[in-house]
Coordinates of C-alpha atoms in Angstrom, one line a residue:
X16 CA 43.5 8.7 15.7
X17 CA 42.1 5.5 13.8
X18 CA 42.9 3.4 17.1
X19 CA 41.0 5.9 19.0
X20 CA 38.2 6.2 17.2
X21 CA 37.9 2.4 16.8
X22 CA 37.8 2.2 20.7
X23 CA 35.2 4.6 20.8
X24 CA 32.9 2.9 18.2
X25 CA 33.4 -0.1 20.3
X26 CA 32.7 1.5 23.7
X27 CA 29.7 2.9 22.1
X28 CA 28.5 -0.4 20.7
X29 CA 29.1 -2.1 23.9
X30 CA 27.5 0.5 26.0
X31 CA 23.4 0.3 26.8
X32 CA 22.0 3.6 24.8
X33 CA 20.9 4.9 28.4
X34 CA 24.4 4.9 29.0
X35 CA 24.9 6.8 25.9
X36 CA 22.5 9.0 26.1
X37 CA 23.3 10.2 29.6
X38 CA 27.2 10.5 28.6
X39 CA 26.1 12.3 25.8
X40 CA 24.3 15.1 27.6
X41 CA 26.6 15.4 30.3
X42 CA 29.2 15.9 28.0
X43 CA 26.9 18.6 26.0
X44 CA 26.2 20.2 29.3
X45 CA 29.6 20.0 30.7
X46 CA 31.0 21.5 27.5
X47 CA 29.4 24.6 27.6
X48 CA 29.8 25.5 31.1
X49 CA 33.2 25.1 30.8
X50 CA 32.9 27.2 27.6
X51 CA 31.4 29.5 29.7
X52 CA 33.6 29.8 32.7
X53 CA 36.6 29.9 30.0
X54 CA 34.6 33.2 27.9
X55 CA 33.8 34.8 31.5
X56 CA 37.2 34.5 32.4
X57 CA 39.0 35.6 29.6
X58 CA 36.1 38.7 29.9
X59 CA 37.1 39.6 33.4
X60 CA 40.5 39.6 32.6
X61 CA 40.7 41.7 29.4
X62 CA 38.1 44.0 31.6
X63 CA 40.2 44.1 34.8
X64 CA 43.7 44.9 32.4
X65 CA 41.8 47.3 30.2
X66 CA 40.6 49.1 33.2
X67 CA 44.6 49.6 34.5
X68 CA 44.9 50.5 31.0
X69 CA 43.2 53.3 31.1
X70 CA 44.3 54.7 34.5
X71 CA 47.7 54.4 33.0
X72 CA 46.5 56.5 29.7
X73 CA 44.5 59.1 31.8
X74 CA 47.8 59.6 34.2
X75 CA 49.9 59.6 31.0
X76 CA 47.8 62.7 30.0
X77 CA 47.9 64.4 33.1
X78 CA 52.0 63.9 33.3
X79 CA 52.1 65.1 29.3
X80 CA 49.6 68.3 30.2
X81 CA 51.7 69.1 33.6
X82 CA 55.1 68.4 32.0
X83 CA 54.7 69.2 27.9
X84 CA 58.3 71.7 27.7
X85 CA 60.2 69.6 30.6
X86 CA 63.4 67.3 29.9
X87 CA 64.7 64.4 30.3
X88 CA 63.8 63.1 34.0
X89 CA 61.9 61.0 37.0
X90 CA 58.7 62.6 37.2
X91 CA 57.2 60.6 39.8
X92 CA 58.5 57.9 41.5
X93 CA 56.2 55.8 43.4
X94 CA 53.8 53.5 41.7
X95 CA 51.2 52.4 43.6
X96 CA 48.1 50.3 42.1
X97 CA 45.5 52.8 40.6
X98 CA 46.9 55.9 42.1
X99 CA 47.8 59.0 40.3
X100 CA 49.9 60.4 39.2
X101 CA 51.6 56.9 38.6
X102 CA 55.0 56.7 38.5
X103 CA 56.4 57.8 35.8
X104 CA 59.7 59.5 33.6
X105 CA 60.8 61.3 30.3
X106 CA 62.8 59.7 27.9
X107 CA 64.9 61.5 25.1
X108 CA 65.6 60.0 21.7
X109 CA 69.0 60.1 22.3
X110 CA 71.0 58.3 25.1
X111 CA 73.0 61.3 25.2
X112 CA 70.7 63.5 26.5
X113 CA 69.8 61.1 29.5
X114 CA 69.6 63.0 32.6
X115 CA 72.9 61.9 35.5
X116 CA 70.3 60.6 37.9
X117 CA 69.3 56.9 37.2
X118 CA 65.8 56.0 35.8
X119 CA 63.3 54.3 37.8
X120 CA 61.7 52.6 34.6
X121 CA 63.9 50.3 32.1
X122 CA 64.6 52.4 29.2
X123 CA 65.3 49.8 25.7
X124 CA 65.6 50.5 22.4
X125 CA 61.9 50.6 21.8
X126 CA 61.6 53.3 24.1
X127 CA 64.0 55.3 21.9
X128 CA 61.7 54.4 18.9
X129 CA 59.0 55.9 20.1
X130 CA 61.0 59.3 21.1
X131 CA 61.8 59.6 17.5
X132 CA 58.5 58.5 16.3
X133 CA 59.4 55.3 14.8
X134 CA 57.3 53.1 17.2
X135 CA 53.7 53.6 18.2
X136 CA 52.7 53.8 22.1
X137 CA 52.6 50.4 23.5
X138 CA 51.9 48.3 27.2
X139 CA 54.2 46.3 28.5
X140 CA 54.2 44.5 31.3
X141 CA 57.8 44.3 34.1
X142 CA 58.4 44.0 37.4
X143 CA 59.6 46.9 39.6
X144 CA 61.0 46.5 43.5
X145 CA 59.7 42.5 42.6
X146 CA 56.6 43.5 42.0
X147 CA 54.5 43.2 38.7
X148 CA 53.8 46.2 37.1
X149 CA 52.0 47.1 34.1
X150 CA 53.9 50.3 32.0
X151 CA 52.9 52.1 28.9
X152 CA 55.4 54.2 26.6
X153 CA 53.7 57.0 24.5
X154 CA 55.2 60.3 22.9
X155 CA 55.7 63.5 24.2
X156 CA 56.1 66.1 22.1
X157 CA 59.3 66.0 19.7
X158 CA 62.0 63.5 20.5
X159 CA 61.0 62.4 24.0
X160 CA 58.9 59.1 25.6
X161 CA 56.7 59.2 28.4
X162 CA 56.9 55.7 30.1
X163 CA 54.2 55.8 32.8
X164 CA 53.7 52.5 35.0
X165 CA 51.2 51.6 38.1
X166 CA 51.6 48.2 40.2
X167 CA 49.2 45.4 38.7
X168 CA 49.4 42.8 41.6
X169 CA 46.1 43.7 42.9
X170 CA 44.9 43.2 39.1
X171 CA 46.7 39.8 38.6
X172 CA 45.4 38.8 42.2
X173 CA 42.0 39.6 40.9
X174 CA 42.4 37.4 37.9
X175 CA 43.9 34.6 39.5
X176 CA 40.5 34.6 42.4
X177 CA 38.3 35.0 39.6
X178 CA 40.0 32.1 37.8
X179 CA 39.6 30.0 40.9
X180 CA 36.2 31.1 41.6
X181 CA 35.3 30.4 38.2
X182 CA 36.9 26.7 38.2
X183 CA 35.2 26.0 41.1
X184 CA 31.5 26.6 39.1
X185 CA 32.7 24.5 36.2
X186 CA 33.5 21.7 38.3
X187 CA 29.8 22.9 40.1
X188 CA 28.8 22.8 36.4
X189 CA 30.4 19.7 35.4
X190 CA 28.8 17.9 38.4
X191 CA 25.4 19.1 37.8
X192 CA 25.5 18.3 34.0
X193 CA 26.2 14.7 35.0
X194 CA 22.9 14.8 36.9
X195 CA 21.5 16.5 34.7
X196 CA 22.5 14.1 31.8
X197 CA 21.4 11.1 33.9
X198 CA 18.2 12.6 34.8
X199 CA 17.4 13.1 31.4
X200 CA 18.2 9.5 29.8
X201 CA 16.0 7.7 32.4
X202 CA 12.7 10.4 31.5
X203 CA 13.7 10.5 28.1
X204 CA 14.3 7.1 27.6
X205 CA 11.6 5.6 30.2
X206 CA 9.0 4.8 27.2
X207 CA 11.6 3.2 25.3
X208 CA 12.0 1.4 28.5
X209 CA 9.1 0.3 28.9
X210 CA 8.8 -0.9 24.7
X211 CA 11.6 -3.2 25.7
X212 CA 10.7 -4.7 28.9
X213 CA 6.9 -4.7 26.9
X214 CA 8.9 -6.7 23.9
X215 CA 11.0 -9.4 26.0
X216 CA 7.9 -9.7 27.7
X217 CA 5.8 -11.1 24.8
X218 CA 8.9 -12.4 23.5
X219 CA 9.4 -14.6 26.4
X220 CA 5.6 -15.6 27.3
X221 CA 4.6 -15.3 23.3
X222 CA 1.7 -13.2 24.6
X223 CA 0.1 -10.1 22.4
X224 CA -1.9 -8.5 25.1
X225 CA 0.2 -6.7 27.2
X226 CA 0.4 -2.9 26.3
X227 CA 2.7 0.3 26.9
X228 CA 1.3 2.2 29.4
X229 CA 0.9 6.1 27.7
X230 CA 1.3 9.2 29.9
X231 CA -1.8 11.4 30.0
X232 CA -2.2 13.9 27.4
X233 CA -4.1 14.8 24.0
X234 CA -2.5 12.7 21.1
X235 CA -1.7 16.2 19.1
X236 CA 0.7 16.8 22.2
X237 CA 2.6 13.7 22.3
X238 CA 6.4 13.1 21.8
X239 CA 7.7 11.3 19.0
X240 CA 8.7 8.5 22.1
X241 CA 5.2 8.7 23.1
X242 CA 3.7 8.5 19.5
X243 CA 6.1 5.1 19.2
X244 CA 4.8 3.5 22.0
X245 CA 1.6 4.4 20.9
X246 CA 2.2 3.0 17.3
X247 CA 3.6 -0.5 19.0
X248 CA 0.3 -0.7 20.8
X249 CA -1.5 -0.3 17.9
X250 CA 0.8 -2.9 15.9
X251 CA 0.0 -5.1 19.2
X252 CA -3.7 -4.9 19.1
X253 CA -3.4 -6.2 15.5
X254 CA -0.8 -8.7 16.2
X255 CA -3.5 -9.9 18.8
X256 CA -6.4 -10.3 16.4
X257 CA -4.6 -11.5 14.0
X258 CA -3.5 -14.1 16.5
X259 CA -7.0 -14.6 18.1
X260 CA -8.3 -15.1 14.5
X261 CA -5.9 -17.8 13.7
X262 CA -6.4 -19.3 16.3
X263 CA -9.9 -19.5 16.5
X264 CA -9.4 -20.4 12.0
X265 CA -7.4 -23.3 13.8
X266 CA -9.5 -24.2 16.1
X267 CA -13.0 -23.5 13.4
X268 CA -11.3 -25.9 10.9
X269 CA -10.3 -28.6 13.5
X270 CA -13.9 -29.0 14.1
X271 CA -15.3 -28.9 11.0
X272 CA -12.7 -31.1 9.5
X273 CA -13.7 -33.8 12.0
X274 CA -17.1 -35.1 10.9
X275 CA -15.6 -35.5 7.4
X276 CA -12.7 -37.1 8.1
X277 CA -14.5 -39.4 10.5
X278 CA -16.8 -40.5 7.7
X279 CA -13.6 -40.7 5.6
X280 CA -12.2 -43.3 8.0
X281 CA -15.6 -45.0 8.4
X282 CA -16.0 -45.3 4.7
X283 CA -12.8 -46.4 4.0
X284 CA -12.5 -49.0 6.8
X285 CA -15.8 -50.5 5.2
X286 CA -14.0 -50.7 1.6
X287 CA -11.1 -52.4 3.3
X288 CA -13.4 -55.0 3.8
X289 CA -15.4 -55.2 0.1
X290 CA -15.6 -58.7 0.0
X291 CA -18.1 -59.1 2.9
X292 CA -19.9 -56.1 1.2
X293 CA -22.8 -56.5 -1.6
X294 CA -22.3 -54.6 -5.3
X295 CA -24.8 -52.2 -3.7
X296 CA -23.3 -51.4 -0.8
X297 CA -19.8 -51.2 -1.5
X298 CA -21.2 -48.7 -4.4
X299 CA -22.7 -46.7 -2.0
X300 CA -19.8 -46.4 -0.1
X301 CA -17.4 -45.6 -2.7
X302 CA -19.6 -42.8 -3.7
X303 CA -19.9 -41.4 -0.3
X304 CA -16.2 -42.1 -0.1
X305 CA -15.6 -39.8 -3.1
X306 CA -18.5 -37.3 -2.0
X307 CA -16.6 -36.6 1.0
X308 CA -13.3 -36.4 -0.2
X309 CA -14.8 -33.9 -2.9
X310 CA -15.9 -31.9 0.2
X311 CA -12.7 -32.1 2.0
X312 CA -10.6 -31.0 -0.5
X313 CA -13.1 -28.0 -1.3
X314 CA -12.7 -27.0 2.7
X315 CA -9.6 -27.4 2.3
X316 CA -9.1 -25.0 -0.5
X317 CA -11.1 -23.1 1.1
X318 CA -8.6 -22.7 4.0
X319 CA -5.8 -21.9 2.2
X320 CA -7.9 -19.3 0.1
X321 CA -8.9 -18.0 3.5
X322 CA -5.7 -17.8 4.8
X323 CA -4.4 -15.3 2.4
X324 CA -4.4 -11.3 4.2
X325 CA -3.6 -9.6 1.2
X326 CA -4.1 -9.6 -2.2
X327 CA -1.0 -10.3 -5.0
X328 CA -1.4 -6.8 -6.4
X329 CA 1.0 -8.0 -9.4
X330 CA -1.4 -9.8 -10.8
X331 CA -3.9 -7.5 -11.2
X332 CA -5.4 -6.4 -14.7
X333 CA -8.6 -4.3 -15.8
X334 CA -11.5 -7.0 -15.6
X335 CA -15.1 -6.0 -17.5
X336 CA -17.0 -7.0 -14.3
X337 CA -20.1 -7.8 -16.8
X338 CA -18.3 -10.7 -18.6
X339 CA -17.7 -12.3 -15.4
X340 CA -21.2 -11.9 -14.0
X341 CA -22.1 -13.7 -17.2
X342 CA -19.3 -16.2 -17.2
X343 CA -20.6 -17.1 -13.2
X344 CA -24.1 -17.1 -14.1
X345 CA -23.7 -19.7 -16.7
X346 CA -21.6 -22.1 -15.0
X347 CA -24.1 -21.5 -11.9
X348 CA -26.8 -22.7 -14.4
X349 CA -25.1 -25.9 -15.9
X350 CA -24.5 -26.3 -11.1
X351 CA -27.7 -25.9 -10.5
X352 CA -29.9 -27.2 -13.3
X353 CA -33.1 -26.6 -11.1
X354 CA -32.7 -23.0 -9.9
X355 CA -33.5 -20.5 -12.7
X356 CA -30.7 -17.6 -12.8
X357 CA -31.7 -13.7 -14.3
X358 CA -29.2 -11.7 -15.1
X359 CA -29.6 -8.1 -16.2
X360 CA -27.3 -5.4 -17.0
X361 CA -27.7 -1.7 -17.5
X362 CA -26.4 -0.8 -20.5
X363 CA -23.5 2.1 -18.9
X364 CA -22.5 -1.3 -17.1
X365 CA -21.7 -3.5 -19.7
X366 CA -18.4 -1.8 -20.4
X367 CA -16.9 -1.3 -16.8
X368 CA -14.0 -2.3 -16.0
X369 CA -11.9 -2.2 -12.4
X370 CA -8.7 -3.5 -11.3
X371 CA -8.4 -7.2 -9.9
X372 CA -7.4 -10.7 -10.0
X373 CA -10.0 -12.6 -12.2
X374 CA -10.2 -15.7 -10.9
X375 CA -10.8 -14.3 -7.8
X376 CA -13.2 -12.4 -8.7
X377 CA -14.8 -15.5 -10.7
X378 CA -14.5 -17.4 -6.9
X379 CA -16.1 -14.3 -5.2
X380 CA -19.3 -14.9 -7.9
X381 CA -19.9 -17.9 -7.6
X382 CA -19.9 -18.6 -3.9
X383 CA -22.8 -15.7 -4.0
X384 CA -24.8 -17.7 -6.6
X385 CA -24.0 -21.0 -5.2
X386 CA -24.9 -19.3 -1.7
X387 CA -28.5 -17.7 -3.2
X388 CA -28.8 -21.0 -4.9
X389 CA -28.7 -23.3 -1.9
X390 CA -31.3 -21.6 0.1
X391 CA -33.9 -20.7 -2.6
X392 CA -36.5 -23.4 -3.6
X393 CA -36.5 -25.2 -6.4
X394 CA -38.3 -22.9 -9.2
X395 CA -38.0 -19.7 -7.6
X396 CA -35.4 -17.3 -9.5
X397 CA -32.0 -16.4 -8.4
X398 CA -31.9 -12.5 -9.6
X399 CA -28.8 -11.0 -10.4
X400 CA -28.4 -7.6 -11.4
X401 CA -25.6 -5.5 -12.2
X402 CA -25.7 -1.3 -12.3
X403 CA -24.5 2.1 -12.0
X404 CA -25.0 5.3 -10.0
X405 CA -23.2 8.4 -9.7
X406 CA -20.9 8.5 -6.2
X407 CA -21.8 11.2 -3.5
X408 CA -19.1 13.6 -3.0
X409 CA -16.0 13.3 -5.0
X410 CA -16.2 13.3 -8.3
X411 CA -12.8 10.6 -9.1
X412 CA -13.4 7.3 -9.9
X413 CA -11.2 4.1 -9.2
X414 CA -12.0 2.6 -12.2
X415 CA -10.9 3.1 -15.7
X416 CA -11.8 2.2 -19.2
X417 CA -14.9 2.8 -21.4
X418 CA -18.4 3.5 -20.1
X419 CA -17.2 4.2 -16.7
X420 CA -17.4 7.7 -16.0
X421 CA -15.5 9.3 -13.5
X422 CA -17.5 9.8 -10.2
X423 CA -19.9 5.9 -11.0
X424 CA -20.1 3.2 -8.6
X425 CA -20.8 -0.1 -9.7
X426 CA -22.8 -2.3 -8.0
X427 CA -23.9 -5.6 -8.4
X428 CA -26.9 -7.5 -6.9
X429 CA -27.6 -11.4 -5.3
X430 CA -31.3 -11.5 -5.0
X431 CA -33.0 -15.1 -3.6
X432 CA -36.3 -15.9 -3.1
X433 CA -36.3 -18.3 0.1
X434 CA -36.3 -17.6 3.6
X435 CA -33.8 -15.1 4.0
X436 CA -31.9 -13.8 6.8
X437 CA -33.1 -13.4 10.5
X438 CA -32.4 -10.2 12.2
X439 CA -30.1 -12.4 14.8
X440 CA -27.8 -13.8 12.3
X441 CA -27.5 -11.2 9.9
X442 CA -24.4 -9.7 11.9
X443 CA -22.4 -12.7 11.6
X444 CA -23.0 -14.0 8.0
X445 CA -19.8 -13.0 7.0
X446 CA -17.9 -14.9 9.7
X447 CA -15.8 -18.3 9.1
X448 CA -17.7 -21.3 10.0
X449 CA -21.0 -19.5 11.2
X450 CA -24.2 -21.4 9.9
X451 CA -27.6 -20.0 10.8
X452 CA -29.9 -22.9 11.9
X453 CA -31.7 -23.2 8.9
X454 CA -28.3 -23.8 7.1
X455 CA -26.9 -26.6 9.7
X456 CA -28.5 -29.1 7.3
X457 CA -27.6 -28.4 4.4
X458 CA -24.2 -29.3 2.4
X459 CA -21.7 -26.3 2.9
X460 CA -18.7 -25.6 5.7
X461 CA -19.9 -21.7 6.2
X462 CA -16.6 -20.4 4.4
X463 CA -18.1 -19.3 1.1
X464 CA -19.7 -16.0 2.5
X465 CA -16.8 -14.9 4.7
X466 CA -14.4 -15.7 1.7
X467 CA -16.4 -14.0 -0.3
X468 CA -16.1 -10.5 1.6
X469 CA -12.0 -11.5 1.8
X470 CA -11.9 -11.5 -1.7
X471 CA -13.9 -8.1 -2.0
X472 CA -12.0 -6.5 0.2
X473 CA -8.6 -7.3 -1.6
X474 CA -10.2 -5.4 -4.4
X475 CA -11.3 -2.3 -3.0
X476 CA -14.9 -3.6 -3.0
X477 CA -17.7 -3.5 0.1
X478 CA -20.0 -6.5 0.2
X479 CA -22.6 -6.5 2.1
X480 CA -25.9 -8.4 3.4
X481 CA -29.8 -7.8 3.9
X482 CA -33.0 -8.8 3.6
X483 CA -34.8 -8.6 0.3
X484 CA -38.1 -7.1 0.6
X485 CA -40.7 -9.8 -0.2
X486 CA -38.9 -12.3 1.2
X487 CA -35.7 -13.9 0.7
X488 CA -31.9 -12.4 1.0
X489 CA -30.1 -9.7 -0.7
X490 CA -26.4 -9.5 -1.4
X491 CA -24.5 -6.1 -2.6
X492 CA -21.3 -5.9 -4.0
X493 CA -20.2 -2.4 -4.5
X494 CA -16.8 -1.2 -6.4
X495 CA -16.4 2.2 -5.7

C-alpha cells in the first residue's frame, strides 16, 4: 500500500493541477453515480423478491384457511410465477406420517423443524422442473409444514435487465462525469489560467503593466478565484509604481548628480595641476572642491534616506516631540546665524509624547527649518509653533504618556515670511527633485521636503503644505 501510495503522490506531483482537478471531479462524479446505480439496484431487487414474497405469504394463508384439519399431502401442484394458489404441500413432523404419493417440494430436516415448532417460517430459494423457484416453509397448525413455492424466473429475469439497464447509466454516468469534471477544471481554473500566463508574461518581458482580465460583476459577488486575481492586480499596480518611481528616483538622481560631479572633475583636474595655479586660486578651488563634495555626499545620503519604504518599527521609543522641536530649533540657530527662529509651545504640549525613531524625527525638523530658512529673508522670523486640539470623532488617541489626553492631536507649525508658495507648484512640493523657479537658484537638490513627508508617514504623521496668510509659506505636521 506504501508503493501505491508513493506512485500516486508522484503522479499527482507530476501532473498539471487542471489535470488534477478534472480527475478529481470526475472521479467524485463517477463515484456517486455508480453509488447510485449500485443502491437503485440493490432497491429493485429487494422490492421485486419482497413482492414474490408476499404472494407466496398471501397464498400460504389461503392454502392454511382452505386446508387447516387436512393431512399430510400435495395440495397444488403447479407453480406458475405469481399465480395462486401456488404450488404447494403439507408436511408432518414425522417422516412416518408422509403420505405414499411423492412430494413435489424437497422436504429436509428444517422442514421437520418447523412442523414441530422448533424452526421459525423461512424463504428459500430451489429449483423445480430446472427452473428457479422461490419457496417458503411456515406452520400449520400442530405438527405439520406448509411449504408453498411460485416460479421466480420472471423475477430474476427482471433483476438481471434492471442490472443491465442500470450499468448501462453508470457507464452513461461515468462518461458524463468525465465531461463534466473537464468542463469544470477549465471554468474553474481559467482565472488561475490566466494569473499564470499573466505571471510568465511579466516574468519573461519584466513588465508590470499587464493585468488579469475580471469577469463582470459587483466585487461583493466575486469568487475567491476572482477576488485572487483581483488581489494580483492590485499587487501589480503597486509593483508598477513602485517600479515607475524607481525608476524615475534613478533617473532624478542621474541628473542631479551630474552638475556636481562635473564640477567635482573640473575642480579636481585644476588641483592636478596646482603648480601652474596662484595661492588664491588653488584656494578657491579646494574650497569649492570640498563645497561640492559636502553637497554630494548630503545628496547622497539623501538617497539612501529616500530609498527606505518603511520604517524599522524595532527601533521605535516614546519621543517628547517638544524636546526635539527645541533641540532642531537650536541647531537651526547656530545653521543659520542670520534668520531669527520663535519657538512656542502650549503648555498641554510640552509633555507629549508619540511613538518614533528620533533621529528621524530630528532629520524630519530640520529639513522644515532649513527649508523655511532658505527662502525667508534675512531678518524676517522663522515661526515655529507646536499645539494641541481635541480630534473629531473618536475619542482614542495614538499617543501615550503624560499630558496627552486621549482624543488630542498634536500639531506642529513651519511658518516663513518670504515669498511663499504659488498655487501651481503647491501640488508637487513634496515630490523628489521638484524645485519651483524661484528655488532653481538656490543651494538645495529638492529632496528635503519629499523626505520630509517619507519620514512623517513612517510615523503615522500627515504633513502638509500652504500658504501663510500675510505672505510667506506654512508647513503642518500633524500626529494624530
Amino acid at each position: 500500500m506504501s508503493g501505491v501510495r508513493r506512485l500516486g503522490r508522484r503522479w499527482r506531483r507530476q501532473r498539471p493541477l487542471r489535470t488534477r482537478l478534472a480527475v478529481a471531479a470526475s472521479a467524485a462524479v463517477a463515484l456517486v453515480a455508480v453509488g447510485v446505480c449500485t443502491a437503485a439496484f440493490f432497491v429493485i431487487r429487494y422490492e421485486m423478491f419482497h413482492q414474490l414474497d408476499l404472494n407466496l405469504t398471501q397464498s400460504a394463508t389461503r392454502v392454511i384457511q382452505e386446508n387447516r384439519d387436512s393431512g399430510p399431502q400435495v395440495v397444488a401442484g403447479e407453480c406458475r410465477y405469481l399465480s395462486a394458489p401456488a404450488c404447494a404441500q403439507i408436511v408432518p413432523a414425522r417422516p412416518a406420517e408422509d403420505p405414499d404419493h411423492p412430494y413435489l417440494l424437497p422436504v429436509s430436516a428444517p422442514v421437520r423443524e418447523v412442523a414441530t415448532g422448533d424452526r421459525a417460517p423461512y424463504f428459500s430459494n430451489i429449483t423445480l422442473s430446472d427452473k428457479p423457484t422461490r419457496m417458503l416453509t411456515t406452520r400449520l397448525g400442530d405438527d405439520k409444514a406448509l411449504q408453498v413455492a411460485l416460479r421466480s424466473d420472471s423475477v430474476e429475469k427482471g433483476v438481471r435487465q434492471a442490472a443491465g439497464l442500470l450499468a448501462v447509466i453508470g457507464a452513461a454516468g461515468v462518461l458524463l462525469a468525465a465531461g463534466l469534471g473537464y468542463w469544470v477544471s477549465r471554468t474553474g481554473l481559467a482565472p488561475v489560467a490566466r494569473l499564470t500566463a499573466t505571471a510568465e508574461r511579466i516574468a519573461s518581458t519584466r513588465d508590470p503593466r499587464h493585468r488579469i482580465e475580471l469577469p463582470p460583476g459587483p466585487p461583493g459577488r466575486q469568487d475567491e478565484v476572482t477576488r485572487l486575481a483581483a488581489s494580483f492586480n492590485t499587487m501589480l499596480g503597486e509593483l508598477e509604481q513602485s517600479v515607475t518611481a524607481q525608476r524615475r528616483l534613478v533617473a532624478d538622481a542621474s541628473h542631479e548628480l551630474r552638475t556636481p560631479l562635473t564640477a567635482l572633475r573640473t575642480n579636481a583636474e585644476l588641483l592636478a595641476r596646482a603648480d601652474r595655479l596662484s595661492d588664491a586660486q588653488r584656494d578657491r578651488a579646494a574650497g569649492a572642491l570640498a563645497r561640492q563634495l559636502r553637497e554630494v555626499t548630503g545628496l547622497v545620503n539623501d538617497l539612501i534616506e529616500l530609498a527606505r519604504d518603511e520604517e524599522p518599527t524595532p527601533l521605535l521609543e516614546e519621543v517628547r516631540i517638544a524636546a526635539l522641536a527645541e533641540h532642531a530649533v537650536a541647531a537651526a540657530r547656530a545653521h543659520w546665524p542670520g534668520t531669527p527662529f520663535t519657538l512656542h509651545i502650549a503648555p498641554d504640549a510640552a509633555e507629549t509624547v508619540r511613538p518614533g525613531v528620533p533621529a528621524r524625527l530630528t532629520r524630519l525638523l530640520t529639513n522644515l527649518l532649513d527649508n523655511a530658512a532658505k527662502f525667508s529673508p534675512e531678518g524676517l522670523p522663522v515661526e515655529v509653533e507646536l499645539t494641541t486640539s481635541r480630534r473629531t470623532g473618536s475619542g482614542s488617541g495614538s499617543g501615550s504618556g503624560s499630558g496627552s489626553g486621549s482624543g488630542e492631536r498634536l500639531e506642529l507649525t513651519v511658518r516663513d515670511h518670504g515669498p511663499g508658495i504659488t498655487t501651481e507648484d503647491l501640488p508637487y512640493v513634496f515630490d523628489r527633485f521638484y524645485r519651483a523657479e524661484t528655488a532653481r537658484a538656490l543651494p538645495g537638490s529638492g529632496l528635503g521636503l519629499a523626505m520630509a513627508r517619507q519620514i512623517a508617514r513612517a510615523h503615522g504623521a500627515e504633513l502638509t503644505a500652504e500658504q501663510a496668510h500675510g505672505g510667506g509659506a506654512l508647513f503642518r505636521l500633524t500626529f494624530e
